[in-house]
Amino acid sequence: MRLLHTSDWHLGRSFHRVNLLGAQAAFVDHLVETVREHEVDAVLVAGDVYDRAVPPLPAVELYDRALHRLADLGVPTVMISGNHDSARRLGVGAGLIGRAGIHLRTDPEGCADPVVLADVHGDVALYGLPYLEPALVKDRFGAEKASHEAVLGAAMDLVRADLADRAPGTRSVVLAHAFVTGGQASDSERDIAVGGVEAVPASVFDGVDYAALGHLHGCQTINERVRYSGSPLAYSFSEADHRKSMWLIELGAAGEITAERVDTPVPRPLARLRGRLEALLEESSYAVYENSWIEATLTDPVRPEDPMARLTARFPHTLSLAFDPEGREEDGGASYAQRLKGRSDQEIAEDFVAHVRGGVADEAERAVLRGAFEDVRADDSRQEARR
């Protein structure tokens, strides 16, 4: 069975105020053509279809067109909600849409209710695990504690129990939206705790033939059977070196995996340039970037006059300008945003405690902070569910 694994479309998102809807529409065109060209048997969309819970109307219209085109091809699609999606909104009409072969999995109650497809070798059970907010599903799943590892593990126990009751030789695929240990994050993933308690081990997916993951925006292989497709477009300059693609997965008769990357269209290349303004403007080696979206960091000891206008004269698609003067004390004249970059909310709060009090927070205080952040996140999810 041939599966096309994609995720993190983030329909409606812009790139430094540049509207990406046209580029996202081009990706949908490419997706449909890939399904047709490679005779794909099922499309897997592992969450974050939209960029926010209440997406703009043009994004909803593009999503609607995408579903109609996939349904017209007669190719089943399994799609889960991610942390950026409103599960309830995305899941509206799921039963009716399912009759057209578009299977939306947005309700945690359906984790062990697979879409079952068949090929000449037998059945393939496709399980969709939507993004699981620990505080909201802990009791429902009987998880030991409100952590991502605990609730995802409990959901996978339900999957394995359902699989055990199916015919011998039934192959299995799971879609999930989570941060798995070993994955590499980028700046464009919001609401993610890198290196903290939010990470889950890849072993949580033991027992299934393939885990199609979403959440991280770089295409990556955790192991042969656990992979991220990454986002089809770059959504931050930290992705300048990413090769954007989808996974074309061949699921063999005994569950063996063959994986091939299918590149997605690039609307415009990204470049991160660093140096003195005059060098960026004059050196011929930078000519290759003149048609790229640019993030420029100027290192002039004294801030040059009118730098943005001068940069855009050579690099008309400059979107971001920062200053990091040579010889600056390391304590950093770094900006507030630069000092916080890559740090979780928990780490920032602990730094604040240390700064104000002159001593680091102890374990009990860290637990209080952790609980406060979990409560706020859970309350946000409850508020969204009631809208």
mmCIF file of C-alpha atoms in Angstrom:
data_model
loop_
_atom_site.group_PDB
_atom_site.id
_atom_site.type_symbol
_atom_site.label_atom_id
_atom_site.label_comp_id
_atom_site.label_asym_id
_atom_site.label_seq_id
_atom_site.Cartn_x
_atom_site.Cartn_y
_atom_site.Cartn_z
ATOM 1 C CA MET A 1 0.000 0.000 0.000
ATOM 2 C CA ARG A 2 1.322 3.411 -0.987
ATOM 3 C CA LEU A 3 0.791 6.226 1.523
ATOM 4 C CA LEU A 4 1.542 9.949 1.191
ATOM 5 C CA HIS A 5 2.450 11.450 4.573
ATOM 6 C CA THR A 6 2.206 15.209 5.063
ATOM 7 C CA SER A 7 1.450 17.578 7.952
ATOM 8 C CA ASP A 8 1.595 21.131 9.287
ATOM 9 C CA TRP A 9 -0.020 22.931 6.375
ATOM 10 C CA HIS A 10 -0.782 25.931 8.630
ATOM 11 C CA LEU A 11 -3.268 27.316 6.121
ATOM 12 C CA GLY A 12 -3.705 31.051 6.669
ATOM 13 C CA ARG A 13 -0.210 31.661 8.020
ATOM 14 C CA SER A 14 1.966 34.449 6.660
ATOM 15 C CA PHE A 15 5.753 34.771 6.530
ATOM 16 C CA HIS A 16 6.969 38.045 8.042
ATOM 17 C CA ARG A 17 3.760 39.714 6.822
ATOM 18 C CA VAL A 18 4.035 38.125 3.354
ATOM 19 C CA ASN A 19 0.751 36.410 2.444
ATOM 20 C CA LEU A 20 1.460 32.738 1.707
ATOM 21 C CA LEU A 21 -1.980 31.704 0.528
ATOM 22 C CA GLY A 22 -0.824 31.517 -3.097
ATOM 23 C CA ALA A 23 2.133 29.336 -2.116
ATOM 24 C CA GLN A 24 -0.151 27.135 -0.022
ATOM 25 C CA ALA A 25 -2.506 26.772 -2.992
ATOM 26 C CA ALA A 26 0.476 25.754 -5.145
ATOM 27 C CA PHE A 27 1.324 23.101 -2.541
ATOM 28 C CA VAL A 28 -2.224 21.726 -2.695
ATOM 29 C CA ASP A 29 -1.914 21.551 -6.503
ATOM 30 C CA HIS A 30 1.359 19.650 -6.065
ATOM 31 C CA LEU A 31 -0.173 17.322 -3.468
ATOM 32 C CA VAL A 32 -3.049 16.393 -5.772
ATOM 33 C CA GLU A 33 -0.691 15.872 -8.709
ATOM 34 C CA THR A 34 1.610 13.684 -6.560
ATOM 35 C CA VAL A 35 -1.350 11.529 -5.526
ATOM 36 C CA ARG A 36 -2.294 11.099 -9.169
ATOM 37 C CA GLU A 37 1.221 10.583 -10.538
ATOM 38 C CA HIS A 38 2.346 8.075 -7.906
ATOM 39 C CA GLU A 39 -0.989 6.265 -7.691
ATOM 40 C CA VAL A 40 -1.186 6.883 -3.955
ATOM 41 C CA ASP A 41 -3.619 4.664 -2.030
ATOM 42 C CA ALA A 42 -4.165 6.997 0.956
ATOM 43 C CA VAL A 43 -3.162 10.490 2.079
ATOM 44 C CA LEU A 44 -2.157 11.067 5.727
ATOM 45 C CA VAL A 45 -2.333 14.606 7.157
ATOM 46 C CA ALA A 46 -0.823 14.636 10.665
ATOM 47 C CA GLY A 47 -2.329 17.805 12.113
ATOM 48 C CA ASP A 48 -2.056 21.601 12.109
ATOM 49 C CA VAL A 49 -4.150 21.910 8.989
ATOM 50 C CA TYR A 50 -4.821 25.537 9.937
ATOM 51 C CA ASP A 51 -2.531 28.033 11.633
ATOM 52 C CA ARG A 52 -5.049 29.071 14.261
ATOM 53 C CA ALA A 53 -8.307 27.934 15.808
ATOM 54 C CA VAL A 54 -10.407 30.487 13.894
ATOM 55 C CA PRO A 55 -8.782 30.598 10.441
ATOM 56 C CA PRO A 56 -9.430 33.363 7.878
ATOM 57 C CA LEU A 57 -12.073 32.623 5.253
ATOM 58 C CA PRO A 58 -9.590 32.298 2.320
ATOM 59 C CA ALA A 59 -7.772 29.554 4.259
ATOM 60 C CA VAL A 60 -11.060 27.711 4.869
ATOM 61 C CA GLU A 61 -11.908 27.979 1.167
ATOM 62 C CA LEU A 62 -8.512 26.527 0.201
ATOM 63 C CA TYR A 63 -9.018 23.655 2.660
ATOM 64 C CA ASP A 64 -12.473 23.020 1.181
ATOM 65 C CA ARG A 65 -11.075 22.913 -2.360
ATOM 66 C CA ALA A 66 -8.318 20.524 -1.265
ATOM 67 C CA LEU A 67 -10.812 18.074 0.238
ATOM 68 C CA HIS A 68 -13.044 18.199 -2.842
ATOM 69 C CA ARG A 69 -10.094 17.498 -5.134
ATOM 70 C CA LEU A 70 -8.885 14.556 -3.043
ATOM 71 C CA ALA A 71 -12.406 13.154 -2.876
ATOM 72 C CA ASP A 72 -12.745 13.507 -6.659
ATOM 73 C CA LEU A 73 -9.632 11.352 -7.066
ATOM 74 C CA GLY A 74 -11.288 8.636 -4.997
ATOM 75 C CA VAL A 75 -8.242 8.422 -2.732
ATOM 76 C CA PRO A 76 -8.997 8.016 1.005
ATOM 77 C CA THR A 77 -7.578 10.761 3.226
ATOM 78 C CA VAL A 78 -7.046 10.482 6.989
ATOM 79 C CA MET A 79 -6.571 13.810 8.758
ATOM 80 C CA ILE A 80 -6.096 14.637 12.449
ATOM 81 C CA SER A 81 -6.293 17.918 14.326
ATOM 82 C CA GLY A 82 -3.100 19.486 15.696
ATOM 83 C CA ASN A 83 -2.490 21.905 18.539
ATOM 84 C CA HIS A 84 -3.121 24.896 16.249
ATOM 85 C CA ASP A 85 -6.458 23.573 15.027
ATOM 86 C CA SER A 86 -9.787 23.857 16.772
ATOM 87 C CA ALA A 87 -10.631 20.172 17.010
ATOM 88 C CA ARG A 88 -14.358 20.867 17.202
ATOM 89 C CA ARG A 89 -14.392 23.201 14.204
ATOM 90 C CA LEU A 90 -12.197 20.948 12.072
ATOM 91 C CA GLY A 91 -14.350 17.969 12.986
ATOM 92 C CA VAL A 92 -17.694 19.532 12.015
ATOM 93 C CA GLY A 93 -19.444 17.242 9.547
ATOM 94 C CA ALA A 94 -16.853 14.484 9.975
ATOM 95 C CA GLY A 95 -19.436 11.723 9.633
ATOM 96 C CA LEU A 96 -20.854 13.133 6.425
ATOM 97 C CA ILE A 97 -17.435 14.000 4.969
ATOM 98 C CA GLY A 98 -16.285 10.475 5.772
ATOM 99 C CA ARG A 99 -18.761 9.137 3.212
ATOM 100 C CA ALA A 100 -16.659 10.898 0.557
ATOM 101 C CA GLY A 101 -13.515 9.141 1.786
ATOM 102 C CA ILE A 102 -12.163 12.058 3.858
ATOM 103 C CA HIS A 103 -11.763 10.721 7.383
ATOM 104 C CA LEU A 104 -11.355 13.428 10.054
ATOM 105 C CA ARG A 105 -10.083 12.281 13.436
ATOM 106 C CA THR A 106 -10.466 15.158 15.894
ATOM 107 C CA ASP A 107 -12.149 13.486 18.892
ATOM 108 C CA PRO A 108 -9.901 11.614 21.360
ATOM 109 C CA GLU A 109 -12.708 9.083 21.798
ATOM 110 C CA GLY A 110 -11.972 7.818 18.284
ATOM 111 C CA CYS A 111 -8.301 6.953 18.839
ATOM 112 C CA ALA A 112 -8.966 3.218 18.634
ATOM 113 C CA ASP A 113 -11.493 3.471 15.795
ATOM 114 C CA PRO A 114 -9.350 3.020 12.683
ATOM 115 C CA VAL A 115 -10.015 3.627 9.028
ATOM 116 C CA VAL A 116 -9.552 0.157 7.558
ATOM 117 C CA LEU A 117 -8.300 -0.122 3.983
ATOM 118 C CA ALA A 118 -7.270 -3.226 2.088
ATOM 119 C CA ASP A 119 -4.830 -4.248 -0.607
ATOM 120 C CA VAL A 120 -3.891 -7.606 -2.091
ATOM 121 C CA HIS A 121 -2.032 -8.509 1.115
ATOM 122 C CA GLY A 122 -4.932 -7.839 3.506
ATOM 123 C CA ASP A 123 -6.152 -5.091 5.806
ATOM 124 C CA VAL A 124 -4.339 -1.944 6.876
ATOM 125 C CA ALA A 125 -5.733 -0.171 9.965
ATOM 126 C CA LEU A 126 -5.097 3.585 10.013
ATOM 127 C CA TYR A 127 -5.471 5.108 13.505
ATOM 128 C CA GLY A 128 -5.793 8.882 13.898
ATOM 129 C CA LEU A 129 -4.672 10.321 17.241
ATOM 130 C CA PRO A 130 -5.520 14.041 17.367
ATOM 131 C CA TYR A 131 -3.401 16.368 19.467
ATOM 132 C CA LEU A 132 -4.053 15.309 23.074
ATOM 133 C CA GLU A 133 -4.019 18.045 25.726
ATOM 134 C CA PRO A 134 -2.975 16.122 28.868
ATOM 135 C CA ALA A 135 -5.143 17.961 31.410
ATOM 136 C CA LEU A 136 -8.265 17.455 29.299
ATOM 137 C CA VAL A 137 -7.898 13.750 28.428
ATOM 138 C CA LYS A 138 -6.020 12.312 31.419
ATOM 139 C CA ASP A 139 -9.113 11.019 33.207
ATOM 140 C CA ARG A 140 -10.813 9.909 30.012
ATOM 141 C CA PHE A 141 -7.860 7.675 29.154
ATOM 142 C CA GLY A 142 -7.109 6.627 32.732
ATOM 143 C CA ALA A 143 -3.564 7.991 32.399
ATOM 144 C CA GLU A 144 -1.396 8.000 35.512
ATOM 145 C CA LYS A 145 -0.608 11.706 35.239
ATOM 146 C CA ALA A 146 -1.293 14.744 33.089
ATOM 147 C CA SER A 147 1.725 14.544 30.789
ATOM 148 C CA HIS A 148 2.034 14.098 27.056
ATOM 149 C CA GLU A 149 3.902 10.835 27.491
ATOM 150 C CA ALA A 150 1.219 9.434 29.789
ATOM 151 C CA VAL A 151 -1.814 10.345 27.667
ATOM 152 C CA LEU A 152 -0.197 9.407 24.361
ATOM 153 C CA GLY A 153 0.924 6.121 25.909
ATOM 154 C CA ALA A 154 -2.622 5.452 27.118
ATOM 155 C CA ALA A 155 -4.012 6.215 23.655
ATOM 156 C CA MET A 156 -1.485 3.858 22.076
ATOM 157 C CA ASP A 157 -2.480 1.133 24.550
ATOM 158 C CA LEU A 158 -6.025 1.434 23.177
ATOM 159 C CA VAL A 159 -4.655 1.220 19.634
ATOM 160 C CA ARG A 160 -2.647 -1.908 20.404
ATOM 161 C CA ALA A 161 -5.665 -3.508 22.145
ATOM 162 C CA ASP A 162 -7.853 -2.882 19.088
ATOM 163 C CA LEU A 163 -5.139 -4.188 16.772
ATOM 164 C CA ALA A 164 -4.795 -7.367 18.834
ATOM 165 C CA ASP A 165 -8.461 -8.169 18.180
ATOM 166 C CA ARG A 166 -8.094 -7.879 14.417
ATOM 167 C CA ALA A 167 -7.197 -10.605 11.936
ATOM 168 C CA PRO A 168 -3.603 -11.852 12.126
ATOM 169 C CA GLY A 169 -1.380 -10.026 9.672
ATOM 170 C CA THR A 170 -3.351 -6.771 9.840
ATOM 171 C CA ARG A 171 -0.865 -3.983 9.228
ATOM 172 C CA SER A 172 -1.133 -0.716 11.145
ATOM 173 C CA VAL A 173 -0.403 2.987 10.758
ATOM 174 C CA VAL A 174 -0.798 5.701 13.394
ATOM 175 C CA LEU A 175 -1.081 9.447 12.800
ATOM 176 C CA ALA A 176 -0.047 11.575 15.786
ATOM 177 C CA HIS A 177 0.804 15.196 16.573
ATOM 178 C CA ALA A 178 3.510 15.369 19.228
ATOM 179 C CA PHE A 179 7.106 16.273 20.041
ATOM 180 C CA VAL A 180 9.050 13.014 20.010
ATOM 181 C CA THR A 181 12.446 12.774 21.662
ATOM 182 C CA GLY A 182 15.189 13.061 19.059
ATOM 183 C CA GLY A 183 13.250 15.427 16.827
ATOM 184 C CA GLN A 184 14.798 18.770 15.871
ATOM 185 C CA ALA A 185 12.588 21.828 16.372
ATOM 186 C CA SER A 186 12.669 25.182 14.565
ATOM 187 C CA ASP A 187 11.604 28.710 15.481
ATOM 188 C CA SER A 188 8.241 28.445 13.729
ATOM 189 C CA GLU A 189 6.745 25.838 16.077
ATOM 190 C CA ARG A 190 4.834 27.733 18.712
ATOM 191 C CA ASP A 191 3.521 26.225 21.961
ATOM 192 C CA ILE A 192 6.214 23.592 22.178
ATOM 193 C CA ALA A 193 8.391 22.688 25.152
ATOM 194 C CA VAL A 194 11.713 21.674 23.642
ATOM 195 C CA GLY A 195 13.834 19.456 25.873
ATOM 196 C CA GLY A 196 11.252 19.404 28.665
ATOM 197 C CA VAL A 197 8.534 17.164 30.027
ATOM 198 C CA GLU A 198 6.491 17.586 26.847
ATOM 199 C CA ALA A 199 8.768 15.265 24.826
ATOM 200 C CA VAL A 200 7.655 11.648 24.408
ATOM 201 C CA PRO A 201 9.912 8.689 23.541
ATOM 202 C CA ALA A 202 9.618 7.047 20.141
ATOM 203 C CA SER A 203 8.995 3.748 21.937
ATOM 204 C CA VAL A 204 5.457 4.912 22.677
ATOM 205 C CA PHE A 205 4.662 3.881 19.080
ATOM 206 C CA ASP A 206 6.024 0.339 19.446
ATOM 207 C CA GLY A 207 3.751 -2.285 17.949
ATOM 208 C CA VAL A 208 2.626 -0.437 14.830
ATOM 209 C CA ASP A 209 4.191 -0.580 11.401
ATOM 210 C CA TYR A 210 4.405 3.162 10.766
ATOM 211 C CA ALA A 211 3.893 6.360 12.791
ATOM 212 C CA ALA A 212 3.153 9.417 10.648
ATOM 213 C CA LEU A 213 4.011 12.402 12.824
ATOM 214 C CA GLY A 214 3.233 16.090 12.706
ATOM 215 C CA HIS A 215 4.229 19.089 14.883
ATOM 216 C CA LEU A 216 7.897 19.612 13.997
ATOM 217 C CA HIS A 217 8.465 21.538 10.769
ATOM 218 C CA GLY A 218 11.609 19.774 9.570
ATOM 219 C CA CYS A 219 11.310 16.511 7.632
ATOM 220 C CA GLN A 220 13.137 13.929 9.735
ATOM 221 C CA THR A 221 13.451 10.258 10.543
ATOM 222 C CA ILE A 222 13.324 9.327 14.231
ATOM 223 C CA ASN A 223 13.681 5.693 13.251
ATOM 224 C CA GLU A 224 12.644 3.621 10.246
ATOM 225 C CA ARG A 225 9.034 3.434 11.413
ATOM 226 C CA VAL A 226 8.628 6.850 13.070
ATOM 227 C CA ARG A 227 8.951 9.926 10.853
ATOM 228 C CA TYR A 228 8.024 13.593 10.605
ATOM 229 C CA SER A 229 7.024 14.880 7.188
ATOM 230 C CA GLY A 230 7.640 18.495 8.255
ATOM 231 C CA SER A 231 5.744 21.499 6.953
ATOM 232 C CA PRO A 232 5.393 21.864 3.174
ATOM 233 C CA LEU A 233 6.569 25.504 3.356
ATOM 234 C CA ALA A 234 9.135 27.330 5.472
ATOM 235 C CA TYR A 235 7.519 29.420 8.200
ATOM 236 C CA SER A 236 10.643 30.903 9.813
ATOM 237 C CA PHE A 237 14.193 31.786 8.778
ATOM 238 C CA SER A 238 15.424 28.972 11.042
ATOM 239 C CA GLU A 239 14.164 26.697 8.245
ATOM 240 C CA ALA A 240 16.417 28.267 5.617
ATOM 241 C CA ASP A 241 18.371 25.006 5.250
ATOM 242 C CA HIS A 242 15.331 22.727 5.281
ATOM 243 C CA ARG A 243 14.457 20.641 2.266
ATOM 244 C CA LYS A 244 10.657 20.774 2.279
ATOM 245 C CA SER A 245 8.994 17.530 1.261
ATOM 246 C CA MET A 246 6.434 14.801 1.924
ATOM 247 C CA TRP A 247 7.062 11.119 2.617
ATOM 248 C CA LEU A 248 5.933 8.574 0.051
ATOM 249 C CA ILE A 249 5.661 5.388 2.099
ATOM 250 C CA GLU A 250 5.421 1.867 0.676
ATOM 251 C CA LEU A 251 3.921 -0.532 3.222
ATOM 252 C CA GLY A 252 4.862 -4.071 2.281
ATOM 253 C CA ALA A 253 3.055 -7.357 2.769
ATOM 254 C CA ALA A 254 4.648 -7.999 6.175
ATOM 255 C CA GLY A 255 4.713 -4.343 7.279
ATOM 256 C CA GLU A 256 8.142 -3.562 5.863
ATOM 257 C CA ILE A 257 8.706 0.137 5.105
ATOM 258 C CA THR A 258 10.193 1.829 2.056
ATOM 259 C CA ALA A 259 10.314 5.631 2.256
ATOM 260 C CA GLU A 260 10.962 8.229 -0.450
ATOM 261 C CA ARG A 261 10.951 12.006 -0.121
ATOM 262 C CA VAL A 262 8.850 14.009 -2.569
ATOM 263 C CA ASP A 263 9.944 17.655 -2.676
ATOM 264 C CA THR A 264 7.322 20.401 -2.383
ATOM 265 C CA PRO A 265 7.339 23.685 -4.355
ATOM 266 C CA VAL A 266 9.498 26.514 -2.985
ATOM 267 C CA PRO A 267 7.851 29.925 -3.488
ATOM 268 C CA ARG A 268 11.120 31.763 -2.844
ATOM 269 C CA PRO A 269 14.399 30.592 -1.250
ATOM 270 C CA LEU A 270 15.411 31.868 2.192
ATOM 271 C CA ALA A 271 18.781 33.325 3.116
ATOM 272 C CA ARG A 272 20.280 34.509 6.412
ATOM 273 C CA LEU A 273 23.004 37.066 5.729
ATOM 274 C CA ARG A 274 25.415 38.451 8.294
ATOM 275 C CA GLY A 275 28.108 41.090 7.966
ATOM 276 C CA ARG A 276 28.793 44.794 7.591
ATOM 277 C CA LEU A 277 26.344 46.668 5.427
ATOM 278 C CA GLU A 278 28.868 47.758 2.809
ATOM 279 C CA ALA A 279 30.082 44.177 2.384
ATOM 280 C CA LEU A 280 26.542 42.906 1.873
ATOM 281 C CA LEU A 281 25.898 45.618 -0.691
ATOM 282 C CA GLU A 282 29.127 45.314 -2.648
ATOM 283 C CA GLU A 283 30.500 41.767 -2.551
ATOM 284 C CA SER A 284 29.673 39.703 -5.635
ATOM 285 C CA SER A 285 29.336 36.483 -3.619
ATOM 286 C CA TYR A 286 25.972 37.725 -2.303
ATOM 287 C CA ALA A 287 24.484 38.128 -5.784
ATOM 288 C CA VAL A 288 22.977 34.645 -5.609
ATOM 289 C CA TYR A 289 20.647 35.845 -2.827
ATOM 290 C CA GLU A 290 19.200 38.847 -4.622
ATOM 291 C CA ASN A 291 15.923 37.051 -5.339
ATOM 292 C CA SER A 292 15.645 35.409 -1.909
ATOM 293 C CA TRP A 293 13.682 36.332 1.163
ATOM 294 C CA ILE A 294 16.379 37.825 3.384
ATOM 295 C CA GLU A 295 17.054 37.947 7.101
ATOM 296 C CA ALA A 296 20.004 40.329 7.498
ATOM 297 C CA THR A 297 22.086 40.805 10.633
ATOM 298 C CA LEU A 298 24.373 43.836 10.427
ATOM 299 C CA THR A 299 27.622 43.724 12.393
ATOM 300 C CA ASP A 300 28.752 47.350 11.824
ATOM 301 C CA PRO A 301 30.216 48.805 15.059
ATOM 302 C CA VAL A 302 28.024 51.879 14.499
ATOM 303 C CA ARG A 303 24.520 51.513 13.146
ATOM 304 C CA PRO A 304 24.541 52.609 9.482
ATOM 305 C CA GLU A 305 22.243 55.293 8.174
ATOM 306 C CA ASP A 306 18.993 54.124 6.535
ATOM 307 C CA PRO A 307 20.068 50.438 6.415
ATOM 308 C CA MET A 308 16.740 48.900 5.353
ATOM 309 C CA ALA A 309 16.314 51.135 2.306
ATOM 310 C CA ARG A 310 19.896 50.487 1.234
ATOM 311 C CA LEU A 311 19.542 46.719 1.693
ATOM 312 C CA THR A 312 16.305 46.507 -0.277
ATOM 313 C CA ALA A 313 17.955 48.330 -3.173
ATOM 314 C CA ARG A 314 20.040 45.182 -3.714
ATOM 315 C CA PHE A 315 17.854 42.614 -1.935
ATOM 316 C CA PRO A 316 14.269 43.708 -2.657
ATOM 317 C CA HIS A 317 12.802 40.843 -0.636
ATOM 318 C CA THR A 318 14.498 41.708 2.667
ATOM 319 C CA LEU A 319 11.997 40.899 5.423
ATOM 320 C CA SER A 320 13.983 41.006 8.661
ATOM 321 C CA LEU A 321 16.784 43.292 9.864
ATOM 322 C CA ALA A 322 18.762 42.903 13.090
ATOM 323 C CA PHE A 323 21.928 44.425 14.550
ATOM 324 C CA ASP A 324 24.772 42.643 16.301
ATOM 325 C CA PRO A 325 27.674 45.141 16.437
ATOM 326 C CA GLU A 326 31.207 43.745 16.346
ATOM 327 C CA GLY A 327 33.039 44.061 19.628
ATOM 328 C CA ARG A 328 29.906 44.332 21.730
ATOM 329 C CA GLU A 329 30.176 42.984 25.251
ATOM 330 C CA GLU A 330 28.884 39.443 25.368
ATOM 331 C CA ASP A 331 26.448 40.171 28.164
ATOM 332 C CA GLY A 332 24.679 41.100 25.408
ATOM 333 C CA GLY A 333 23.434 44.121 24.101
ATOM 334 C CA ALA A 334 21.372 41.173 22.880
ATOM 335 C CA SER A 335 17.754 42.117 22.428
ATOM 336 C CA TYR A 336 15.071 40.790 24.754
ATOM 337 C CA ALA A 337 13.803 38.509 21.976
ATOM 338 C CA GLN A 338 17.326 37.180 21.351
ATOM 339 C CA ARG A 339 17.839 36.406 25.048
ATOM 340 C CA LEU A 340 14.586 34.441 25.169
ATOM 341 C CA LYS A 341 15.052 32.613 21.881
ATOM 342 C CA GLY A 342 14.828 28.846 22.272
ATOM 343 C CA ARG A 343 13.755 28.988 25.931
ATOM 344 C CA SER A 344 10.513 27.483 27.197
ATOM 345 C CA ASP A 345 7.989 29.406 29.310
ATOM 346 C CA GLN A 346 9.098 27.333 32.302
ATOM 347 C CA GLU A 347 12.757 28.290 31.827
ATOM 348 C CA ILE A 348 11.901 31.969 31.401
ATOM 349 C CA ALA A 349 9.851 31.944 34.610
ATOM 350 C CA GLU A 350 12.662 30.234 36.524
ATOM 351 C CA ASP A 351 15.145 32.809 35.203
ATOM 352 C CA PHE A 352 12.838 35.571 36.445
ATOM 353 C CA VAL A 353 12.707 34.020 39.915
ATOM 354 C CA ALA A 354 16.503 33.816 39.997
ATOM 355 C CA HIS A 355 16.874 37.412 38.775
ATOM 356 C CA VAL A 356 14.447 38.869 41.332
ATOM 357 C CA ARG A 357 15.485 36.788 44.308
ATOM 358 C CA GLY A 358 19.141 36.249 43.571
ATOM 359 C CA GLY A 359 18.819 32.464 43.830
ATOM 360 C CA VAL A 360 17.429 29.677 41.668
ATOM 361 C CA ALA A 361 13.983 28.179 42.229
ATOM 362 C CA ASP A 362 14.000 24.888 44.149
ATOM 363 C CA GLU A 363 12.209 21.749 42.967
ATOM 364 C CA ALA A 364 8.986 22.530 44.829
ATOM 365 C CA GLU A 365 8.851 25.996 43.288
ATOM 366 C CA ARG A 366 9.566 24.613 39.841
ATOM 367 C CA ALA A 367 6.672 22.186 40.314
ATOM 368 C CA VAL A 368 4.364 25.088 41.209
ATOM 369 C CA LEU A 369 5.407 26.976 38.085
ATOM 370 C CA ARG A 370 4.987 23.863 35.956
ATOM 371 C CA GLY A 371 1.504 23.302 37.335
ATOM 372 C CA ALA A 372 0.552 26.921 36.682
ATOM 373 C CA PHE A 373 1.572 26.714 33.023
ATOM 374 C CA GLU A 374 -0.298 23.414 32.593
ATOM 375 C CA ASP A 375 -3.425 24.932 34.180
ATOM 376 C CA VAL A 376 -3.298 27.955 31.869
ATOM 377 C CA ARG A 377 -2.833 25.774 28.791
ATOM 378 C CA ALA A 378 -5.699 23.496 29.841
ATOM 379 C CA ASP A 379 -7.943 26.492 30.560
ATOM 380 C CA ASP A 380 -7.180 27.891 27.113
ATOM 381 C CA SER A 381 -8.217 24.576 25.585
ATOM 382 C CA ARG A 382 -11.443 24.504 27.615
ATOM 383 C CA GLN A 383 -12.278 28.051 26.557
ATOM 384 C CA GLU A 384 -11.662 27.128 22.926
ATOM 385 C CA ALA A 385 -13.868 24.041 23.243
ATOM 386 C CA ARG A 386 -16.753 26.202 24.496
ATOM 387 C CA ARG A 387 -16.567 28.744 21.666
#
